[in-house]
CSV table of C-alpha atoms in Angstrom, one decimal:
chain,number,residue,atom,x,y,z
A,14,MET,CA,82.5,115.6,102.9
A,15,ILE,CA,83.3,113.0,100.3
A,16,GLN,CA,81.5,109.7,100.4
A,17,GLU,CA,83.3,106.7,101.8
A,18,GLU,CA,83.2,104.8,98.5
A,19,LEU,CA,84.7,107.8,96.5
A,20,GLN,CA,87.3,108.2,99.2
A,21,GLU,CA,88.3,104.6,98.7
A,22,VAL,CA,88.6,105.2,94.9
A,23,LEU,CA,90.7,108.4,95.5
A,24,SER,CA,92.9,106.5,98.0
A,25,GLU,CA,93.7,103.8,95.4
A,26,LEU,CA,94.2,106.2,92.6
A,27,ILE,CA,96.6,108.2,94.7
A,28,ASN,CA,98.4,105.0,95.7
A,29,ILE,CA,99.0,104.2,92.0
A,30,SER,CA,100.1,107.9,91.4
A,31,PHE,CA,102.4,107.8,94.4
A,32,GLY,CA,103.9,104.7,93.1
A,33,THR,CA,104.8,106.4,89.9
A,34,ALA,CA,106.2,109.4,91.8
A,35,THR,CA,108.3,107.1,94.1
A,36,ALA,CA,109.7,105.2,91.1
A,37,THR,CA,110.8,108.5,89.5
A,38,ILE,CA,112.5,109.7,92.7
A,39,ALA,CA,114.1,106.3,93.4
A,40,GLU,CA,115.6,106.4,89.9
A,41,LEU,CA,116.9,109.9,90.4
A,42,PHE,CA,118.6,108.8,93.7
A,43,ASP,CA,119.8,105.5,91.9
A,44,ASN,CA,118.3,103.7,94.9
A,45,PHE,CA,115.4,101.4,95.8
A,46,ALA,CA,112.4,102.6,97.9
A,47,THR,CA,110.2,100.3,99.8
A,48,LEU,CA,106.7,101.5,98.9
A,49,HIS,CA,104.1,102.3,101.6
A,50,VAL,CA,100.5,103.0,100.9
A,51,PRO,CA,100.0,106.7,101.6
A,52,ASP,CA,97.3,107.7,104.2
A,53,ILE,CA,94.6,110.0,102.8
A,54,SER,CA,92.5,112.4,104.9
A,55,PHE,CA,90.7,115.7,104.5
A,56,ILE,CA,90.9,118.9,106.5
A,57,ALA,CA,89.5,122.4,106.2
A,58,ILE,CA,91.8,125.1,104.8
A,59,ASP,CA,91.8,127.0,108.2
A,60,ASP,CA,93.3,123.9,109.9
A,61,LEU,CA,96.2,123.5,107.5
A,62,HIS,CA,98.8,125.5,109.3
A,63,LYS,CA,98.0,123.9,112.7
A,64,PHE,CA,98.0,120.4,111.1
A,65,ILE,CA,101.5,120.9,109.7
A,66,LEU,CA,103.0,122.1,112.9
A,67,ASN,CA,101.2,119.5,115.1
A,68,HIS,CA,101.9,116.7,112.7
A,69,PHE,CA,105.6,117.3,112.4
A,70,ASN,CA,106.1,118.2,116.1
A,71,CYS,CA,108.7,120.7,115.4
A,72,GLN,CA,108.9,124.5,115.3
A,73,GLN,CA,110.0,124.9,111.7
A,74,VAL,CA,109.3,122.8,108.6
A,75,TYR,CA,110.2,123.1,105.0
A,76,THR,CA,107.1,123.9,102.9
A,77,THR,CA,107.0,124.1,99.1
A,78,THR,CA,103.9,125.3,97.2
A,79,GLN,CA,103.0,124.8,93.5
A,80,GLN,CA,99.9,125.7,91.6
A,81,PHE,CA,98.4,123.4,89.0
A,82,LYS,CA,96.0,124.3,86.3
A,83,GLY,CA,93.5,122.5,84.0
A,84,LYS,CA,90.0,121.2,84.4
A,85,PHE,CA,91.1,120.2,87.8
A,86,GLN,CA,93.1,123.0,89.4
A,87,GLY,CA,94.4,124.2,92.7
A,88,GLU,CA,97.6,124.3,94.7
A,89,ILE,CA,100.0,121.6,96.2
A,90,VAL,CA,101.8,122.2,99.4
A,91,PHE,CA,104.5,119.7,100.4
A,92,ALA,CA,105.8,119.8,103.9
A,93,MET,CA,108.9,118.1,105.3
A,94,ASP,CA,110.5,118.2,108.7
A,95,PRO,CA,114.3,119.0,109.1
A,96,GLN,CA,115.3,115.3,110.0
A,97,SER,CA,113.7,114.1,106.7
A,98,ALA,CA,115.4,116.9,104.9
A,99,GLN,CA,118.8,115.8,106.4
A,100,ASN,CA,118.0,112.1,105.5
A,101,MET,CA,117.3,113.2,102.0
A,102,GLN,CA,120.7,114.9,101.7
A,103,GLY,CA,122.4,111.7,103.0
A,104,ILE,CA,120.6,109.7,100.2
A,105,ILE,CA,121.4,112.2,97.5
A,106,PHE,CA,125.0,112.7,98.3
A,107,SER,CA,125.8,109.1,99.6
A,108,ASP,CA,128.3,108.5,96.8
A,109,GLU,CA,129.9,111.8,97.0
A,110,ASP,CA,132.8,113.0,99.1
A,111,LEU,CA,130.7,114.9,101.5
A,112,ASP,CA,131.0,114.6,105.3
A,113,GLY,CA,127.2,114.4,105.9
A,114,ALA,CA,124.7,117.1,105.2
A,115,ALA,CA,126.5,119.6,107.5
A,116,LEU,CA,128.6,120.9,104.6
A,117,LEU,CA,125.5,121.9,102.6
A,118,SER,CA,124.2,125.4,102.8
A,119,GLN,CA,120.6,126.2,103.6
A,120,ASP,CA,120.1,127.2,100.0
A,121,GLU,CA,121.5,123.9,98.8
A,122,ILE,CA,119.2,122.0,101.1
A,123,LYS,CA,116.2,124.1,99.9
A,124,GLN,CA,117.1,123.6,96.3
A,125,SER,CA,117.1,119.8,96.6
A,126,ILE,CA,113.9,119.7,98.6
A,127,LEU,CA,112.3,122.0,95.9
A,128,GLU,CA,113.4,119.6,93.2
A,129,ILE,CA,112.1,116.5,95.1
A,130,SER,CA,108.8,118.1,95.9
A,131,ASN,CA,108.4,119.3,92.3
A,132,ILE,CA,108.9,115.7,91.1
A,133,LEU,CA,106.7,114.2,93.8
A,134,GLY,CA,103.8,116.7,93.3
A,135,SER,CA,103.9,116.8,89.5
A,136,SER,CA,104.3,113.0,89.1
A,137,CYS,CA,101.6,112.2,91.7
A,138,LEU,CA,99.1,114.8,90.5
A,139,GLY,CA,99.9,114.3,86.8
A,140,LYS,CA,99.3,110.6,87.1
A,141,LEU,CA,96.1,111.2,89.1
A,142,ALA,CA,94.9,113.6,86.4
A,143,GLN,CA,95.7,111.1,83.7
A,144,LEU,CA,93.7,108.3,85.6
A,145,LEU,CA,90.9,110.8,85.7
A,146,ASN,CA,91.0,111.4,82.0
A,147,THR,CA,92.2,115.0,82.2
A,148,ASN,CA,95.4,116.9,81.9
A,149,ILE,CA,97.0,119.5,84.2
A,150,THR,CA,100.0,121.9,84.0
A,151,PHE,CA,102.3,123.1,86.8
A,152,ALA,CA,103.6,126.5,87.8
A,153,PRO,CA,107.2,126.7,89.2
A,154,PRO,CA,107.2,125.8,92.8
A,155,ALA,CA,108.4,128.0,95.7
A,156,ILE,CA,109.9,127.1,99.1
A,157,GLU,CA,110.1,128.3,102.7
A,158,PHE,CA,111.7,127.1,106.0
A,159,SER,CA,109.7,128.7,108.8
A,160,GLN,CA,106.8,128.4,111.1
A,161,THR,CA,104.3,129.6,108.6
A,162,LEU,CA,103.1,128.8,105.2
A,163,LEU,CA,104.0,131.2,102.3
A,164,LYS,CA,100.4,132.4,102.5
A,165,THR,CA,97.9,132.5,105.3
A,166,PRO,CA,94.7,130.5,104.8
A,167,ALA,CA,92.8,133.9,104.4
A,168,GLU,CA,95.1,134.7,101.4
A,169,MET,CA,94.3,131.4,99.7
A,170,PRO,CA,91.1,131.0,97.6
A,171,TYR,CA,90.6,127.4,98.6
A,172,GLN,CA,88.2,125.5,101.0
A,173,HIS,CA,89.3,121.9,100.9
A,174,VAL,CA,92.6,120.2,101.6
A,175,ILE,CA,93.3,116.6,100.7
A,176,VAL,CA,96.2,115.4,103.0
A,177,ILE,CA,98.5,112.6,101.6
A,178,SER,CA,100.9,111.4,104.2
A,179,THR,CA,103.8,109.9,102.5
A,180,VAL,CA,107.0,108.0,103.4
A,181,LEU,CA,109.8,107.5,101.0
A,182,ASP,CA,111.7,104.5,102.6
A,183,PHE,CA,115.3,104.1,101.3
A,184,ASN,CA,116.8,101.2,103.3
A,185,ALA,CA,115.3,102.5,106.5
A,186,MET,CA,116.4,106.0,105.7
A,187,GLU,CA,113.0,107.6,105.7
A,188,ILE,CA,111.9,110.8,104.1
A,189,ARG,CA,108.5,111.6,105.7
A,190,GLY,CA,106.4,114.3,104.2
A,191,ASN,CA,102.8,115.5,103.7
A,192,LEU,CA,101.5,116.4,100.4
A,193,PHE,CA,98.4,118.7,100.5
A,194,ILE,CA,96.2,119.2,97.5
A,195,MET,CA,94.2,122.4,98.1
A,196,CYS,CA,91.2,123.2,95.9
A,197,THR,CA,88.0,125.2,95.8
A,198,ASP,CA,84.4,124.0,96.4
A,199,GLU,CA,84.0,123.9,92.6
A,200,MET,CA,87.1,121.9,92.0
A,201,PHE,CA,86.2,119.5,94.8
A,202,SER,CA,82.9,118.8,93.2
A,203,TRP,CA,84.7,118.2,89.9
A,204,LEU,CA,86.9,115.7,91.6
A,205,GLU,CA,83.9,113.9,93.1
A,206,ARG,CA,82.2,113.6,89.7
A,207,ALA,CA,85.4,112.5,88.1
A,208,LEU,CA,85.8,109.7,90.7
A,209,GLU,CA,82.2,108.6,90.2
A,210,ASP,CA,82.9,108.5,86.4
A,211,TYR,CA,86.0,106.4,87.0
A,212,LEU,CA,84.0,103.9,89.1
A,213,GLU,CA,81.2,103.7,86.6
A,214,THR,CA,83.5,103.1,83.7
A,215,LEU,CA,85.7,100.4,85.2
B,27,MET,CA,89.2,77.7,86.1
B,28,LYS,CA,90.2,78.8,89.5
B,29,ILE,CA,91.3,82.5,90.1
B,30,LEU,CA,92.7,84.1,93.2
B,31,ILE,CA,92.8,88.0,93.5
B,32,VAL,CA,94.7,89.4,96.5
B,33,ASP,CA,94.9,93.2,97.1
B,34,ASP,CA,94.1,95.3,100.2
B,35,SER,CA,92.3,97.7,97.9
B,36,LYS,CA,88.7,96.7,97.1
B,37,LEU,CA,88.7,98.9,94.2
B,38,SER,CA,91.8,97.1,92.7
B,39,ARG,CA,90.2,93.7,93.2
B,40,LEU,CA,87.0,95.2,91.6
B,41,THR,CA,89.0,96.5,88.6
B,42,ILE,CA,90.4,93.0,87.8
B,43,LEU,CA,87.0,91.4,88.3
B,44,LYS,CA,85.2,93.9,86.1
B,45,ARG,CA,87.9,93.9,83.4
B,46,MET,CA,88.4,90.1,83.0
B,47,PRO,CA,86.8,88.5,79.9
B,48,ALA,CA,83.2,87.9,80.6
B,49,ALA,CA,83.3,84.3,79.6
B,50,ILE,CA,86.1,83.6,82.2
B,51,LYS,CA,84.3,85.6,84.9
B,52,GLU,CA,81.0,83.6,84.3
B,53,SER,CA,82.7,80.2,84.4
B,54,ALA,CA,85.5,80.6,86.9
B,55,ASP,CA,85.7,80.1,90.6
B,56,ILE,CA,87.1,83.3,92.1
B,57,TRP,CA,88.4,83.9,95.6
B,58,GLN,CA,89.6,87.2,97.0
B,59,GLY,CA,92.1,88.1,99.7
B,60,ALA,CA,93.3,91.3,101.3
B,61,ASN,CA,96.8,90.5,102.4
B,62,GLY,CA,99.7,88.0,102.0
B,63,VAL,CA,98.5,85.7,104.8
B,64,GLU,CA,95.1,85.3,103.2
B,65,ALA,CA,96.8,84.7,99.8
B,66,ILE,CA,98.9,81.8,101.2
B,67,ALA,CA,95.9,80.3,103.0
B,68,LEU,CA,93.5,80.6,99.9
B,69,TYR,CA,96.3,79.3,97.6
B,70,LYS,CA,96.9,76.2,99.7
B,71,GLU,CA,93.1,75.5,100.1
B,72,HIS,CA,92.1,76.0,96.5
B,73,ARG,CA,95.3,75.6,94.3
B,74,PRO,CA,94.1,78.4,91.8
B,75,ASP,CA,95.2,78.2,88.2
B,76,ILE,CA,96.2,81.9,88.3
B,77,VAL,CA,96.9,84.5,91.0
B,78,PHE,CA,96.8,88.2,90.8
B,79,LEU,CA,98.8,89.5,93.7
B,80,ASP,CA,99.5,93.0,94.9
B,81,LEU,CA,102.8,93.9,96.6
B,82,THR,CA,102.1,96.7,99.1
B,83,MET,CA,99.7,95.2,101.6
B,84,PRO,CA,99.3,95.2,105.4
B,85,VAL,CA,99.9,92.0,107.6
B,86,MET,CA,102.2,90.4,105.0
B,87,ASP,CA,103.3,92.0,101.7
B,88,GLY,CA,103.3,90.5,98.3
B,89,PHE,CA,107.1,89.8,98.2
B,90,GLN,CA,106.7,87.4,101.2
B,91,ALA,CA,103.5,85.9,99.9
B,92,LEU,CA,105.0,85.2,96.5
B,93,THR,CA,108.0,83.6,98.2
B,94,GLN,CA,105.8,81.3,100.3
B,95,ILE,CA,103.4,80.4,97.4
B,96,ARG,CA,106.4,79.5,95.1
B,97,ALA,CA,107.9,77.3,97.9
B,98,PHE,CA,104.6,75.5,98.3
B,99,ASP,CA,104.0,75.1,94.6
B,100,GLN,CA,106.7,75.6,91.9
B,101,THR,CA,104.1,75.4,89.2
B,102,SER,CA,102.1,78.4,90.5
B,103,ARG,CA,101.3,81.2,88.0
B,104,VAL,CA,101.4,84.5,89.9
B,105,HIS,CA,100.9,87.8,88.1
B,106,ILE,CA,102.0,90.8,90.3
B,107,VAL,CA,99.6,93.7,89.9
B,108,THR,CA,101.2,96.8,91.6
B,109,ALA,CA,101.7,100.5,91.8
B,110,ASP,CA,105.3,99.9,92.5
B,111,ILE,CA,106.7,100.3,89.1
B,112,GLN,CA,110.4,100.4,90.1
B,113,THR,CA,112.7,98.3,88.0
B,114,LYS,CA,114.3,96.7,91.1
B,115,SER,CA,110.9,95.7,92.4
B,116,GLN,CA,110.1,94.1,89.1
B,117,GLU,CA,113.5,92.3,89.0
B,118,LYS,CA,112.9,91.0,92.6
B,119,VAL,CA,109.5,89.5,92.0
B,120,MET,CA,110.6,88.0,88.6
B,121,ALA,CA,113.5,86.4,90.5
B,122,LEU,CA,111.1,85.0,93.0
B,123,GLY,CA,109.1,83.3,90.3
B,124,ALA,CA,106.3,85.6,89.3
B,125,VAL,CA,105.1,85.1,85.7
B,126,ALA,CA,104.9,88.9,85.0
B,127,VAL,CA,104.5,92.3,86.6
B,128,GLU,CA,101.4,94.3,85.7
B,129,ALA,CA,101.3,98.0,86.4
B,130,LYS,CA,98.1,99.2,88.0
B,131,PRO,CA,95.5,99.8,86.8
B,132,ILE,CA,95.5,96.7,84.6
B,133,ASP,CA,93.3,97.0,81.5
B,134,SER,CA,91.0,94.7,79.8
B,135,ALA,CA,93.2,94.0,76.8
B,136,ARG,CA,96.1,92.9,79.0
B,137,LEU,CA,93.8,90.6,81.1
B,138,ALA,CA,92.5,89.0,77.9
B,139,GLU,CA,96.1,88.3,76.9
B,140,ILE,CA,97.0,86.9,80.2
B,141,PHE,CA,94.0,84.5,80.2
B,142,ALA,CA,94.6,83.5,76.5
B,143,ALA,CA,98.2,82.5,77.4
B,144,LEU,CA,97.1,80.2,80.2
B,145,PRO,CA,97.8,76.6,79.4
B,146,THR,CA,94.6,74.6,78.7
B,147,GLY,CA,93.6,71.3,80.2
């Protein structure tokens, strides 16, 4: 497992990256978000599905997945509970003549979540990569609303999961989600080396 | 010179310390805090010439700390160093009396500019 000192470096770099992502989303919503420092933890890939269901305490969650490639590569999963999805619709459509989120179809809800998770994931990971002196590209994201992830852990070639627990707080209207960065042993080692380099070259 | 650095992240405090001009670091008295309450207490005790203050911190955030420091000393020079790069956050802290908002991670060149711009004497 990652050393405590490197975990602290990763936490601060993700905090900076999440600030960039939050600013992008706040601008998109034409709103202001109170920034909260995201919590960072690590879990094994086999525990990911259980973590998502236990963490959100509900039967079904929206999950988006998106691959990223480069010197650092892997896959992002973003998970959001239905209440947060509803809050998000309220924020997006607050200025429009909509009677709450009830008028939105499941497809429309999924499309807006897909867009937000795409911005959150690519801004956050993109900024993290930049801080670590590398560059990554992103594949198009996919979304599901169900009890399961799009793929089972056995179908995914990863061993490590970095969990970033996020809150987008728009005037007490909270969008809570978890961003999971999944990567292989090899990529996790690359990340540790990159964090050591960052610390050494401060 | 007296310098106060306040951030809950040890790495962020270390970044400012390591990247500030060597001559300043060697000669200055430097204090560090990890939240807004510590910022106010350290400011009142030492009256630093310059403060580097984070916004998102536990116990008390940088917005509240800045408000109280400015209420205590209208001549205080507080630079906000933050990951919160929203325009509205920047407008808010500038209205509260911050000198400038610096996006994290702050670099050596910007720190050199900040210290060069400090009034002498």
